[in-house]
Coordinates of C-alpha atoms in Angstrom, one line a residue:
M493 CA 81.4 61.9 -144.0
A494 CA 82.4 58.9 -142.0
S495 CA 79.7 57.2 -140.0
Q496 CA 79.7 57.6 -136.2
A497 CA 80.8 54.0 -135.8
E498 CA 83.7 54.2 -138.3
R499 CA 85.5 57.2 -136.8
P500 CA 87.6 57.4 -133.6
A501 CA 85.9 58.9 -130.5
S502 CA 88.2 61.9 -130.6
H503 CA 87.4 62.8 -134.2
Y504 CA 84.7 65.3 -135.0
D505 CA 83.2 66.9 -138.1
I506 CA 83.6 70.4 -136.5
V507 CA 84.8 71.9 -133.2
I508 CA 82.9 75.1 -132.3
V509 CA 84.4 77.5 -129.8
G510 CA 81.9 79.9 -128.2
A511 CA 78.2 79.3 -127.3
G512 CA 76.9 82.7 -128.2
P513 CA 74.4 83.4 -131.0
V514 CA 76.8 82.6 -133.9
G515 CA 78.2 79.3 -132.4
L516 CA 74.7 78.1 -131.3
M517 CA 73.2 78.8 -134.7
L518 CA 76.0 76.9 -136.5
S519 CA 75.8 74.0 -134.1
T520 CA 72.1 73.7 -134.3
C521 CA 72.0 73.6 -138.1
L522 CA 74.8 71.0 -138.4
A523 CA 73.5 68.9 -135.5
R524 CA 70.1 68.6 -137.2
W525 CA 71.9 67.5 -140.4
G526 CA 73.7 64.7 -138.6
Y527 CA 77.2 66.0 -138.0
K528 CA 79.3 65.1 -135.0
I529 CA 80.1 68.3 -133.1
K530 CA 82.4 69.2 -130.2
H531 CA 81.1 72.5 -128.9
I532 CA 82.8 74.3 -126.0
D533 CA 82.3 77.6 -124.1
N534 CA 84.5 79.2 -121.4
R535 CA 81.5 80.3 -119.4
A536 CA 80.1 78.0 -116.7
E537 CA 76.5 78.8 -117.6
P538 CA 74.7 80.5 -120.5
T539 CA 74.2 84.2 -120.4
A540 CA 72.3 85.1 -117.3
T541 CA 71.5 88.7 -118.0
G542 CA 72.1 91.5 -120.4
R543 CA 74.1 91.4 -123.7
A544 CA 72.2 91.2 -127.0
D545 CA 68.4 91.4 -127.1
G546 CA 67.0 92.4 -130.5
I547 CA 65.7 89.9 -133.1
Q548 CA 65.0 91.6 -136.4
P549 CA 62.1 90.6 -138.8
R550 CA 64.3 88.6 -141.1
S551 CA 65.8 86.7 -138.2
L552 CA 62.4 85.9 -136.9
D553 CA 61.5 84.5 -140.3
L554 CA 64.6 82.3 -140.0
L555 CA 63.7 81.1 -136.5
R556 CA 60.2 80.2 -137.7
N557 CA 61.7 78.3 -140.6
M558 CA 63.8 76.3 -138.0
G559 CA 60.7 75.7 -135.8
L560 CA 62.2 77.8 -132.9
K561 CA 60.0 80.9 -133.1
S562 CA 57.3 79.6 -130.8
A563 CA 59.9 78.8 -128.1
I564 CA 61.2 82.4 -128.4
M565 CA 57.8 83.9 -128.3
A566 CA 56.8 81.8 -125.3
H567 CA 59.0 84.1 -123.2
K568 CA 56.6 87.0 -124.1
P569 CA 59.2 89.3 -125.5
A570 CA 58.5 93.0 -126.1
R571 CA 57.7 93.9 -129.7
V572 CA 58.8 97.2 -131.2
Y573 CA 56.5 98.4 -134.1
E574 CA 57.5 102.0 -134.0
V575 CA 60.4 104.2 -133.0
A576 CA 59.8 107.6 -131.3
F577 CA 62.2 110.5 -131.7
W578 CA 62.6 113.1 -128.9
D579 CA 64.6 116.3 -129.1
P580 CA 64.7 119.7 -127.4
P581 CA 61.8 121.9 -128.4
K582 CA 62.5 123.9 -131.6
T583 CA 60.8 126.9 -130.1
G584 CA 63.3 127.1 -127.3
G585 CA 62.8 126.2 -123.7
K586 CA 63.9 123.4 -121.5
G587 CA 63.3 119.6 -121.6
I588 CA 62.4 117.3 -124.5
V589 CA 59.5 116.9 -126.9
R590 CA 58.4 114.1 -129.2
T591 CA 59.4 115.2 -132.7
G592 CA 58.2 112.2 -134.7
T593 CA 57.6 108.5 -135.0
W594 CA 58.5 106.0 -137.6
A595 CA 57.6 102.4 -138.2
S596 CA 60.3 100.0 -137.1
C597 CA 59.7 98.0 -140.3
P598 CA 57.8 100.2 -142.7
N599 CA 55.1 99.0 -145.1
F600 CA 57.3 99.2 -148.1
I601 CA 59.2 96.2 -146.6
D602 CA 57.1 93.1 -147.2
A603 CA 57.8 91.6 -143.8
R604 CA 55.9 88.7 -142.1
Y605 CA 56.7 90.2 -138.7
P606 CA 57.0 93.9 -139.0
F607 CA 58.5 94.4 -135.6
T608 CA 61.7 93.9 -133.6
T609 CA 61.5 91.3 -130.9
L610 CA 63.2 92.2 -127.7
L611 CA 64.3 89.4 -125.3
H612 CA 67.6 89.0 -123.4
Q613 CA 70.3 86.9 -125.0
G614 CA 70.3 84.2 -122.3
L615 CA 66.7 83.2 -123.0
I616 CA 67.5 83.0 -126.7
E617 CA 70.6 80.9 -126.0
R618 CA 68.6 78.5 -124.0
V619 CA 66.1 77.9 -126.9
F620 CA 69.1 76.8 -129.0
I621 CA 70.7 74.7 -126.3
S622 CA 67.4 72.8 -125.7
D623 CA 67.2 72.0 -129.4
L624 CA 70.9 70.9 -129.5
Q625 CA 70.2 68.5 -126.6
K626 CA 67.5 66.8 -128.7
N627 CA 70.2 66.0 -131.2
N628 CA 72.7 64.8 -128.5
V629 CA 74.9 67.8 -128.6
H630 CA 75.9 69.3 -125.2
I631 CA 78.0 72.4 -124.6
Q632 CA 81.1 71.5 -122.8
R633 CA 81.6 74.1 -120.0
P634 CA 83.7 75.8 -118.9
W635 CA 86.3 74.8 -121.4
T636 CA 88.6 76.9 -123.6
I637 CA 90.9 76.4 -126.6
K638 CA 94.6 76.4 -126.0
G639 CA 95.9 75.8 -129.5
F640 CA 95.3 74.3 -132.9
T641 CA 97.0 73.4 -136.1
S642 CA 95.6 72.8 -139.6
D643 CA 97.4 70.6 -142.1
E644 CA 95.6 69.0 -145.0
K645 CA 98.7 67.3 -146.3
A646 CA 99.4 65.5 -143.1
N647 CA 95.7 64.5 -142.6
P648 CA 93.4 65.2 -145.6
E649 CA 90.3 63.9 -143.8
Y650 CA 90.7 65.5 -140.4
P651 CA 93.3 68.2 -140.9
V652 CA 92.6 70.3 -137.8
E653 CA 94.1 69.3 -134.5
V654 CA 92.7 71.2 -131.5
Q655 CA 93.9 71.4 -127.9
L656 CA 91.2 72.0 -125.4
E657 CA 91.4 72.7 -121.6
H658 CA 89.1 73.2 -118.7
V659 CA 89.3 76.8 -117.6
D660 CA 90.4 75.8 -114.1
G661 CA 93.1 73.4 -115.4
E662 CA 91.2 70.4 -114.2
G663 CA 91.5 68.5 -117.5
C664 CA 92.6 68.7 -121.1
E665 CA 92.1 66.9 -124.4
T666 CA 93.2 66.9 -127.9
V667 CA 90.8 66.2 -130.7
R668 CA 90.8 66.1 -134.5
A669 CA 88.2 67.7 -136.8
K670 CA 87.4 68.6 -140.3
Y671 CA 86.7 72.2 -139.4
L672 CA 87.2 74.6 -136.5
F673 CA 85.0 77.6 -135.9
G674 CA 85.8 80.6 -133.8
G675 CA 82.7 82.2 -132.4
E676 CA 84.3 83.5 -129.2
G677 CA 83.6 87.1 -129.6
A678 CA 85.7 90.3 -130.1
R679 CA 88.7 88.9 -128.2
S680 CA 89.0 85.8 -130.4
F681 CA 91.9 83.5 -129.5
I682 CA 91.5 81.7 -132.8
R683 CA 91.7 85.0 -134.8
D684 CA 94.8 86.0 -132.8
Q685 CA 96.5 82.7 -133.5
L686 CA 95.8 83.0 -137.2
R687 CA 97.3 86.5 -137.0
I688 CA 94.3 88.0 -138.7
G689 CA 94.2 91.7 -138.1
I690 CA 91.3 93.9 -137.3
T691 CA 90.7 97.1 -139.2
H692 CA 89.2 99.8 -137.0
K693 CA 86.9 102.0 -139.1
D694 CA 86.8 104.9 -136.7
P695 CA 88.6 106.0 -133.6
I696 CA 86.6 105.6 -130.4
A697 CA 84.6 108.7 -129.9
Y698 CA 81.9 107.8 -127.4
V699 CA 81.5 105.9 -124.1
W700 CA 78.1 104.6 -123.2
G701 CA 76.5 103.0 -120.2
V702 CA 73.8 100.3 -120.7
M703 CA 71.3 99.4 -117.9
D704 CA 68.5 96.8 -117.8
G705 CA 65.9 97.2 -115.1
V706 CA 62.4 98.0 -114.1
V707 CA 61.6 101.7 -113.8
K708 CA 58.8 103.9 -112.6
T709 CA 58.3 106.9 -114.9
N710 CA 55.7 109.3 -116.4
F711 CA 57.7 109.4 -119.6
P712 CA 54.9 108.5 -122.1
D713 CA 56.9 106.4 -124.6
I714 CA 58.7 104.1 -122.1
K715 CA 57.1 101.1 -123.8
M716 CA 58.4 102.2 -127.2
K717 CA 61.9 102.2 -128.7
C718 CA 63.0 105.8 -128.4
T719 CA 66.0 107.9 -129.4
I720 CA 66.3 110.9 -127.1
H721 CA 68.5 113.9 -127.6
S722 CA 68.7 116.6 -125.0
E723 CA 71.0 119.4 -123.9
H724 CA 72.3 117.0 -121.3
G725 CA 73.1 114.1 -123.6
S726 CA 71.4 111.2 -125.4
I727 CA 69.5 108.0 -124.4
M728 CA 68.1 105.1 -126.4
V729 CA 65.1 103.4 -124.8
I730 CA 64.5 99.7 -125.5
P731 CA 61.4 98.0 -124.0
R732 CA 62.1 94.5 -122.8
E733 CA 60.3 91.4 -121.4
N734 CA 58.8 91.3 -117.9
N735 CA 58.2 95.1 -117.6
M736 CA 61.9 95.8 -118.0
V737 CA 63.5 98.5 -120.1
R738 CA 67.0 98.9 -121.4
L739 CA 68.6 102.3 -121.4
Y740 CA 71.7 103.2 -123.5
I741 CA 73.1 106.3 -122.0
Q742 CA 75.9 108.5 -123.3
I743 CA 78.4 109.2 -120.5
A744 CA 81.4 110.6 -122.4
S745 CA 82.2 112.1 -125.8
S746 CA 85.5 112.9 -127.6
S747 CA 84.3 116.4 -127.7
D748 CA 84.6 116.6 -124.0
P749 CA 87.8 118.5 -122.8
D750 CA 88.8 115.6 -120.5
F751 CA 87.6 112.7 -122.7
N752 CA 88.9 109.3 -121.8
P753 CA 87.8 106.3 -123.9
R754 CA 88.3 104.1 -120.8
K755 CA 86.0 106.3 -118.7
T756 CA 83.8 104.4 -116.3
A757 CA 80.8 105.4 -114.3
T758 CA 78.9 103.9 -111.4
V759 CA 75.3 102.8 -111.6
E760 CA 74.3 105.9 -109.6
E761 CA 76.1 108.2 -111.9
V762 CA 74.5 106.8 -115.0
Q763 CA 71.1 106.9 -113.4
A764 CA 71.6 110.6 -112.5
S765 CA 72.6 111.3 -116.1
A766 CA 69.5 109.5 -117.4
K767 CA 67.3 111.6 -115.1
R768 CA 68.8 114.8 -116.4
I769 CA 68.4 113.8 -120.0
L770 CA 64.8 112.8 -119.5
Q771 CA 63.7 116.1 -117.8
P772 CA 60.9 117.2 -117.3
Y773 CA 59.8 113.6 -116.9
S774 CA 60.5 111.6 -113.7
L775 CA 62.5 108.4 -113.7
E776 CA 63.1 106.0 -110.7
W777 CA 64.5 102.5 -110.7
E778 CA 62.6 99.7 -108.9
R779 CA 65.5 97.3 -109.6
V780 CA 68.6 97.0 -111.9
E781 CA 69.2 93.6 -113.5
W782 CA 72.3 94.3 -115.5
Y783 CA 74.7 97.2 -116.0
S784 CA 77.8 97.8 -118.1
V785 CA 79.9 100.6 -119.5
Y786 CA 81.6 100.3 -122.8
P787 CA 83.2 102.4 -125.6
I788 CA 81.9 102.2 -129.1
G789 CA 84.5 100.5 -131.2
Q790 CA 84.1 99.5 -134.8
G791 CA 86.3 96.9 -136.4
I792 CA 86.3 94.2 -139.1
A793 CA 88.6 91.2 -139.5
A794 CA 90.8 91.3 -142.6
K795 CA 89.9 87.6 -143.3
Y796 CA 87.3 85.2 -142.1
T797 CA 89.4 82.2 -142.9
L798 CA 92.9 81.4 -144.3
D799 CA 92.4 77.8 -145.4
H800 CA 88.7 77.2 -145.5
R801 CA 89.1 74.7 -142.6
V802 CA 89.3 77.2 -139.7
F803 CA 86.6 79.9 -139.9
L804 CA 85.6 82.9 -137.9
G805 CA 82.1 84.4 -137.5
G806 CA 80.1 86.8 -135.4
D807 CA 81.9 89.3 -133.2
A808 CA 85.2 87.6 -133.9
C809 CA 84.8 89.2 -137.4
H810 CA 83.0 92.4 -136.8
T811 CA 82.3 94.8 -133.9
H812 CA 80.1 97.8 -133.8
S813 CA 77.7 99.8 -131.7
P814 CA 74.5 98.0 -130.5
K815 CA 72.2 100.9 -131.4
A816 CA 70.7 99.4 -134.5
G817 CA 70.3 95.9 -133.0
Q818 CA 72.4 94.2 -135.6
G819 CA 75.0 92.1 -133.6
M820 CA 73.0 88.9 -132.9
N821 CA 71.2 89.1 -136.2
T822 CA 74.4 89.4 -138.3
A823 CA 75.9 86.5 -136.2
F824 CA 72.9 84.3 -137.0
L825 CA 73.3 84.9 -140.8
D826 CA 77.1 84.4 -140.6
A827 CA 76.4 80.9 -139.1
L828 CA 73.6 80.0 -141.5
N829 CA 75.7 81.0 -144.5
L830 CA 78.6 78.8 -143.4
A831 CA 76.4 75.9 -142.2
W832 CA 74.7 75.0 -145.4
K833 CA 77.9 75.3 -147.4
I834 CA 79.8 73.0 -145.1
H835 CA 76.9 70.6 -145.3
A836 CA 76.8 70.8 -149.1
V837 CA 80.5 69.9 -149.2
E838 CA 80.6 67.2 -146.6
A839 CA 77.5 65.5 -147.9
G840 CA 79.1 65.2 -151.3
F841 CA 76.9 67.6 -153.2
A842 CA 79.1 70.7 -153.7
D843 CA 82.7 71.2 -154.6
R844 CA 84.9 72.6 -151.8
S845 CA 85.2 75.8 -153.8
I846 CA 81.8 76.8 -152.5
L847 CA 83.3 77.4 -149.1
E848 CA 85.3 80.3 -150.7
T849 CA 82.0 82.2 -151.0
Y850 CA 81.5 82.5 -147.3
E851 CA 84.0 85.3 -146.6
P852 CA 83.1 87.6 -149.5
E853 CA 79.4 87.2 -149.0
R854 CA 79.4 87.8 -145.2
K855 CA 82.3 90.4 -145.2
E856 CA 80.5 92.6 -147.7
V857 CA 77.4 92.6 -145.3
A858 CA 79.7 93.5 -142.4
E859 CA 81.3 96.3 -144.3
T860 CA 77.8 97.7 -145.1
L861 CA 76.8 97.3 -141.5
L862 CA 79.8 99.2 -140.2
S863 CA 79.4 102.0 -142.7
F864 CA 75.8 102.4 -141.6
D865 CA 76.6 102.0 -137.9
N866 CA 79.4 104.6 -138.1
K867 CA 77.0 107.2 -139.4
Y868 CA 74.2 106.1 -137.1
A869 CA 76.2 106.1 -133.9
K870 CA 77.8 109.5 -134.7
L871 CA 74.4 111.0 -135.3
F872 CA 72.9 109.5 -132.3
S873 CA 75.7 110.6 -130.0
Q874 CA 75.9 114.2 -131.4
R875 CA 73.7 116.9 -129.8
P876 CA 71.1 118.3 -132.2
P877 CA 71.3 121.9 -133.3
A878 CA 70.3 124.4 -130.7
A879 CA 67.0 126.2 -131.1
S880 CA 68.9 129.5 -131.6
D881 CA 70.8 127.9 -134.5
I882 CA 67.6 126.8 -136.2
A883 CA 66.1 130.3 -135.7
A884 CA 69.2 131.9 -137.2
A885 CA 69.1 129.7 -140.2
T886 CA 65.4 130.5 -140.7
T887 CA 66.0 134.3 -140.6
T888 CA 68.8 134.1 -143.1
G889 CA 66.5 132.4 -145.6
T890 CA 68.1 128.9 -145.4
P891 CA 65.3 126.3 -145.6
V892 CA 64.8 124.3 -142.4
E893 CA 64.6 120.6 -142.9
E894 CA 61.5 118.9 -141.7
E895 CA 63.6 115.9 -140.6
N896 CA 67.0 116.0 -139.1
E897 CA 69.9 113.9 -140.5
F898 CA 69.5 111.3 -137.8
I899 CA 65.9 110.5 -138.6
K900 CA 66.7 110.5 -142.3
T901 CA 69.4 108.0 -141.8
F902 CA 67.1 105.8 -139.7
K903 CA 64.4 105.7 -142.4
E904 CA 66.8 105.1 -145.2
S905 CA 68.4 102.2 -143.3
C906 CA 65.2 100.3 -142.4
A907 CA 65.5 97.7 -145.2
F908 CA 69.0 96.9 -144.1
T909 CA 68.4 96.8 -140.4
S910 CA 65.3 94.6 -140.8
G911 CA 67.4 92.0 -142.6
Y912 CA 65.5 92.2 -145.9
G913 CA 68.0 94.6 -147.5
V914 CA 70.9 92.2 -147.2
F915 CA 72.2 91.0 -150.6
Y916 CA 75.0 88.9 -151.9
K917 CA 77.0 89.7 -155.0
A918 CA 77.4 87.5 -158.1
N919 CA 79.3 84.1 -157.7
A920 CA 78.7 80.5 -158.7
I921 CA 75.6 80.3 -156.6
N922 CA 74.2 83.7 -157.4
W923 CA 73.6 83.9 -161.1
S924 CA 74.8 86.9 -163.1
P925 CA 75.4 87.6 -166.9
L926 CA 79.0 86.5 -166.2
H927 CA 77.9 83.1 -164.8
P928 CA 78.8 79.9 -166.8
A929 CA 75.1 79.2 -167.2
Q930 CA 74.0 81.1 -170.3
S931 CA 70.7 80.4 -172.0
H932 CA 67.8 82.2 -173.6
V933 CA 65.5 80.8 -170.8
I934 CA 67.5 82.4 -168.0
L935 CA 65.6 85.5 -166.7
D936 CA 68.0 88.4 -166.0
P937 CA 66.2 90.8 -163.6
A938 CA 67.9 93.7 -165.4
T939 CA 66.1 92.9 -168.7
A940 CA 63.4 90.3 -168.1
G941 CA 61.2 92.2 -165.6
T942 CA 61.4 89.6 -162.9
K943 CA 61.4 91.0 -159.4
L944 CA 63.5 88.2 -158.1
Q945 CA 67.2 89.0 -158.0
P946 CA 69.9 86.4 -157.5
G947 CA 71.7 87.1 -154.2
R948 CA 68.6 88.7 -152.6
L949 CA 66.0 87.1 -150.4
Y950 CA 63.1 85.1 -151.9
I951 CA 59.9 87.2 -151.9
N952 CA 57.2 86.4 -149.3
S953 CA 53.8 85.2 -150.7
D954 CA 50.6 83.5 -149.6
V955 CA 49.2 80.5 -151.5
T956 CA 46.6 77.8 -150.8
R957 CA 47.9 74.3 -150.3
V958 CA 46.0 72.0 -152.6
T959 CA 45.9 68.9 -150.5
D960 CA 44.2 70.4 -147.5
A961 CA 43.1 73.9 -148.6
N962 CA 45.3 75.6 -145.9
V963 CA 46.5 79.1 -146.7
V964 CA 50.2 79.0 -146.1
H965 CA 53.3 81.2 -146.4
L966 CA 55.1 79.8 -149.4
E967 CA 58.5 80.9 -148.3
Q968 CA 58.1 79.0 -145.1
E969 CA 56.8 75.8 -146.5
V970 CA 60.2 74.2 -146.9
P971 CA 61.9 74.0 -143.5
L972 CA 65.6 74.7 -143.1
N973 CA 66.8 71.3 -144.2
G974 CA 70.0 72.0 -146.1
S975 CA 68.2 71.6 -149.4
F976 CA 67.9 73.9 -152.4
R977 CA 64.2 74.8 -152.9
I978 CA 63.0 74.5 -156.5
F979 CA 59.8 76.6 -156.9
V980 CA 58.1 75.7 -160.1
F981 CA 55.6 78.5 -160.9
A982 CA 53.4 76.5 -163.3
G983 CA 51.2 79.3 -164.5
K984 CA 47.8 78.2 -165.9
P985 CA 47.5 74.4 -166.2
S986 CA 46.1 74.7 -169.7
A987 CA 49.0 76.8 -170.9
T988 CA 51.9 74.9 -169.3
A989 CA 50.9 71.2 -169.4
R990 CA 53.5 70.4 -172.0
A991 CA 56.2 72.5 -170.4
L992 CA 55.6 70.8 -167.0
K993 CA 55.8 67.3 -168.6
D994 CA 59.0 68.2 -170.3
L995 CA 60.4 69.7 -167.1
A996 CA 59.7 66.5 -165.2
A997 CA 60.9 64.2 -168.0
N998 CA 64.2 66.1 -168.3
M999 CA 64.7 66.2 -164.5
A1000 CA 64.2 62.4 -164.5
R1001 CA 67.0 61.9 -167.2
K1002 CA 70.1 60.3 -165.9
G1003 CA 72.7 62.9 -165.1
S1004 CA 70.4 65.8 -164.7
F1005 CA 70.9 68.1 -161.7
Y1006 CA 68.0 66.3 -160.0
S1007 CA 68.7 62.6 -160.9
A1008 CA 72.5 62.9 -160.2
Y1009 CA 71.8 63.3 -156.5
V1010 CA 69.0 60.8 -155.8
R1011 CA 69.2 59.6 -152.3
P1012 CA 70.4 55.9 -152.0
D1013 CA 67.4 54.9 -150.0
A1014 CA 64.8 56.5 -152.4
D1015 CA 63.0 53.2 -153.0
S1016 CA 62.3 52.7 -149.3
V1017 CA 61.5 56.3 -148.2
S1018 CA 58.2 56.6 -146.3
H1019 CA 55.4 58.0 -148.4
H1020 CA 54.9 60.4 -145.5
E1021 CA 58.2 62.1 -146.3
K1022 CA 57.2 65.6 -147.5
H1023 CA 60.4 67.4 -148.3
N1024 CA 63.1 65.0 -149.5
P1025 CA 61.5 61.9 -150.9
H1026 CA 63.9 61.7 -153.9
S1027 CA 66.9 63.7 -153.0
L1028 CA 68.4 65.2 -149.8
F1029 CA 69.6 68.2 -151.8
Y1030 CA 66.4 69.4 -153.4
T1031 CA 62.8 70.1 -152.3
V1032 CA 60.3 70.8 -155.2
C1033 CA 57.2 73.0 -154.9
T1034 CA 54.7 73.5 -157.7
V1035 CA 52.5 76.6 -157.8
F1036 CA 49.6 77.0 -160.3
S1037 CA 48.0 80.3 -161.3
A1038 CA 44.5 78.9 -160.7
P1039 CA 41.9 78.6 -158.0
R1040 CA 42.4 75.5 -155.8
A1041 CA 39.1 74.0 -156.9
R1042 CA 40.3 73.8 -160.5
I1043 CA 43.6 72.0 -159.7
E1044 CA 43.6 68.2 -159.9
I1045 CA 47.0 66.8 -158.9
S1046 CA 46.6 63.5 -160.7
R1047 CA 45.7 65.3 -163.9
D1048 CA 47.7 68.5 -163.8
V1049 CA 51.0 67.5 -162.1
P1050 CA 53.5 65.1 -163.6
A1051 CA 54.4 62.1 -161.4
L1052 CA 57.9 63.3 -160.4
L1053 CA 56.5 66.7 -159.2
A1054 CA 53.3 65.0 -157.7
R1055 CA 55.5 63.0 -155.3
Y1056 CA 55.8 66.3 -153.5
V1057 CA 52.1 66.3 -153.0
D1058 CA 52.2 68.5 -149.9
H1059 CA 54.1 71.1 -152.0
V1060 CA 51.5 71.7 -154.7
Y1061 CA 49.7 75.1 -154.3
A1062 CA 47.1 77.3 -155.8
D1063 CA 48.1 80.9 -156.4
D1064 CA 44.7 82.3 -155.5
R1065 CA 45.2 84.6 -152.5
W1066 CA 44.8 88.4 -152.7
D1067 CA 47.8 90.5 -151.8
R1068 CA 47.9 94.2 -150.9
H1069 CA 51.2 94.6 -152.7
V1070 CA 49.7 93.6 -156.0
P1071 CA 46.0 94.3 -155.5
D1072 CA 45.0 93.9 -159.1
A1073 CA 46.8 90.6 -159.8
K1074 CA 44.9 87.4 -160.5
A1075 CA 47.8 85.3 -159.3
A1076 CA 49.5 87.4 -156.6
A1077 CA 52.5 85.1 -155.9
H1078 CA 53.4 85.0 -159.7
A1079 CA 52.9 88.8 -159.9
K1080 CA 55.1 89.5 -156.8
M1081 CA 57.9 87.4 -158.3
G1082 CA 57.5 89.3 -161.6
L1083 CA 56.7 86.0 -163.4
D1084 CA 54.1 85.6 -166.2
E1085 CA 50.8 84.6 -164.7
E1086 CA 50.1 82.2 -167.6
R1087 CA 53.6 80.8 -168.4
G1088 CA 55.2 80.9 -164.9
G1089 CA 58.9 80.2 -164.4
V1090 CA 61.3 78.2 -162.2
V1091 CA 63.0 79.8 -159.2
V1092 CA 66.0 78.2 -157.5
V1093 CA 66.3 79.3 -153.9
R1094 CA 69.5 78.5 -151.8
P1095 CA 69.1 76.6 -148.6
D1096 CA 69.4 79.9 -146.7
G1097 CA 66.5 81.6 -148.5
Y1098 CA 68.4 83.7 -151.1
V1099 CA 67.6 83.4 -154.8
G1100 CA 70.1 81.6 -156.9
I1101 CA 68.7 81.7 -160.4
V1102 CA 65.4 82.3 -162.2
V1103 CA 64.5 80.6 -165.5
K1104 CA 61.6 80.3 -167.9
L1105 CA 59.3 77.3 -167.8
D1106 CA 59.8 76.3 -171.5
E1107 CA 58.7 73.4 -173.5
G1108 CA 61.6 71.1 -174.4
S1109 CA 64.8 70.7 -172.5
A1110 CA 66.1 74.2 -172.3
T1111 CA 64.9 74.8 -168.7
V1112 CA 66.6 71.8 -167.3
D1113 CA 69.7 72.4 -169.5
A1114 CA 70.1 75.8 -167.9
L1115 CA 69.7 74.4 -164.4
N1116 CA 72.2 71.7 -165.1
T1117 CA 74.8 74.3 -166.1
Y1118 CA 73.9 76.4 -163.1
F1119 CA 74.2 73.6 -160.6
G1120 CA 77.1 72.1 -162.5
S1121 CA 79.2 75.2 -161.8
F1122 CA 79.6 74.2 -158.1
T1123 CA 78.5 70.5 -157.7
T1124 CA 80.7 67.5 -157.5
K1125 CA 79.4 65.7 -160.6
K1126 CA 79.3 66.6 -164.2
L1127 CA 75.7 67.2 -165.0
G1128 CA 73.7 66.2 -168.1
E1129 CA 74.7 66.9 -171.6
T1130 CA 72.5 69.5 -173.4
Q1131 CA 69.6 67.7 -175.0
S1132 CA 68.3 68.7 -178.4
Q1133 CA 65.7 71.4 -178.2
L1134 CA 62.2 70.1 -178.8

């Protein structure tokens, strides 16, 4: 990456088009890591009202890891802990009754924040924009993209030429960049110019109205997320900040004789429909802040990139209904996935081939989302069986299900919708038995009993930081800094002293995965630097299976690991998920409480590989082969086993 002083003013590391959630997340990550960004949006101002509003538990973890959670929560968003289901009474009669409730993020999901956070998109955008301004990135508004070309042969360093124009034609400019990112939404100009098609998973079958406002009602669950089915149609209720509520209201279905997918409805018509559905409860509007009518359309882009220079993300790649609150969250994770990989390449750490993992990893998630959303949206929009049908089924001896198909789908999908169920398939960065790294010390979750699976999120755990006795969330201790996190679970000090010394000695060897990427200014780095004192590509944490009072860093931790003094921990906190464990974090990971293990976590929080903490060089040898499968340097020759 050329320094700011060396490159022409019109040359950028990346041009980002669109300042919605996906563009802002990508821009924020890369700005923090020092990249020169041109970021445009065709709107004169950030989102004022409406649009996306749901932040799922995994996304809130991410925002905390970025230091942005407190700014989000300062707006006092609504929190959804439970979902209530309302249906016509099974005994017959008019109106609706509550037929059940279910946790938004059930206990079987080990979430830090077991709720959905509801806040309108504009306020969320402003949190990112404020952070960007601290890093001297300003959204250029209202500007749009008029054209682009990408040619690595003509210009290997800045292959992308982009033509930009003020939306009112008051100015234009041409810039060069290493990358171009299209985050402009479902009507993506960049996707169209690339001639990337959209596959529509299902024909449009429902038209919905969405309305944000403040209401007066005697409906008892107005502060809850609710799915309501009635003989007059369906509503989803979403509580919001500042006493507001969002109502998704079905206004047309393909089962209607006169169905028109382009059907519209006035505010008054949708309000009247909502009142009918909510009977016998009353509903009046004090004010309406935002209103829109839209058809449910499901589509996925055939490709997310053609040349790994011009990329797409967010709604430009996948569209679906908003019922499960996945749009903004999926966009965040698209951007995060691409951001750290671009950084790894441009900072000289990873081979360009790592960029080839962006599309398959994120497209697989989008495919899963659309499959779930297709089923969920259909079930939500369909009217439930009539009471007479249920009675008939009962009299014929057919068992009546306690839960209808909609509620079952909702429960089964909680892990995915919370974000914790997302997983990535095997590739160079997600170890599998087919990976080039093969060693007796590699822990295969299929056979070794570890609960950590490459391609899945690192497991949450609480530990005690040795330096100050603070109880901390281990998975949050390393901020989103673009580094791989190396978690050394050191077991009992008396059992692993030799293995720890050998680990540190082999990491220090010339050509190891760790030594090959020592930062050039390592000798002058401040002793206050917590996370990257030796390398910008790794942060090392050491966790002992012992009470804090029995751990002495100068005695128990080799010097290389002790340099990360603020990342030395005692695994001495009780955890309800493993109530009988003496070392809960080790137990939750499925690692031996005495012998430990080493866990490599990708910069985005997903597990890359898990290995034993062995005496000798085998542990580092395995890690050298793992990292060497995608890094730019040839890593250490296998040392003789000691």
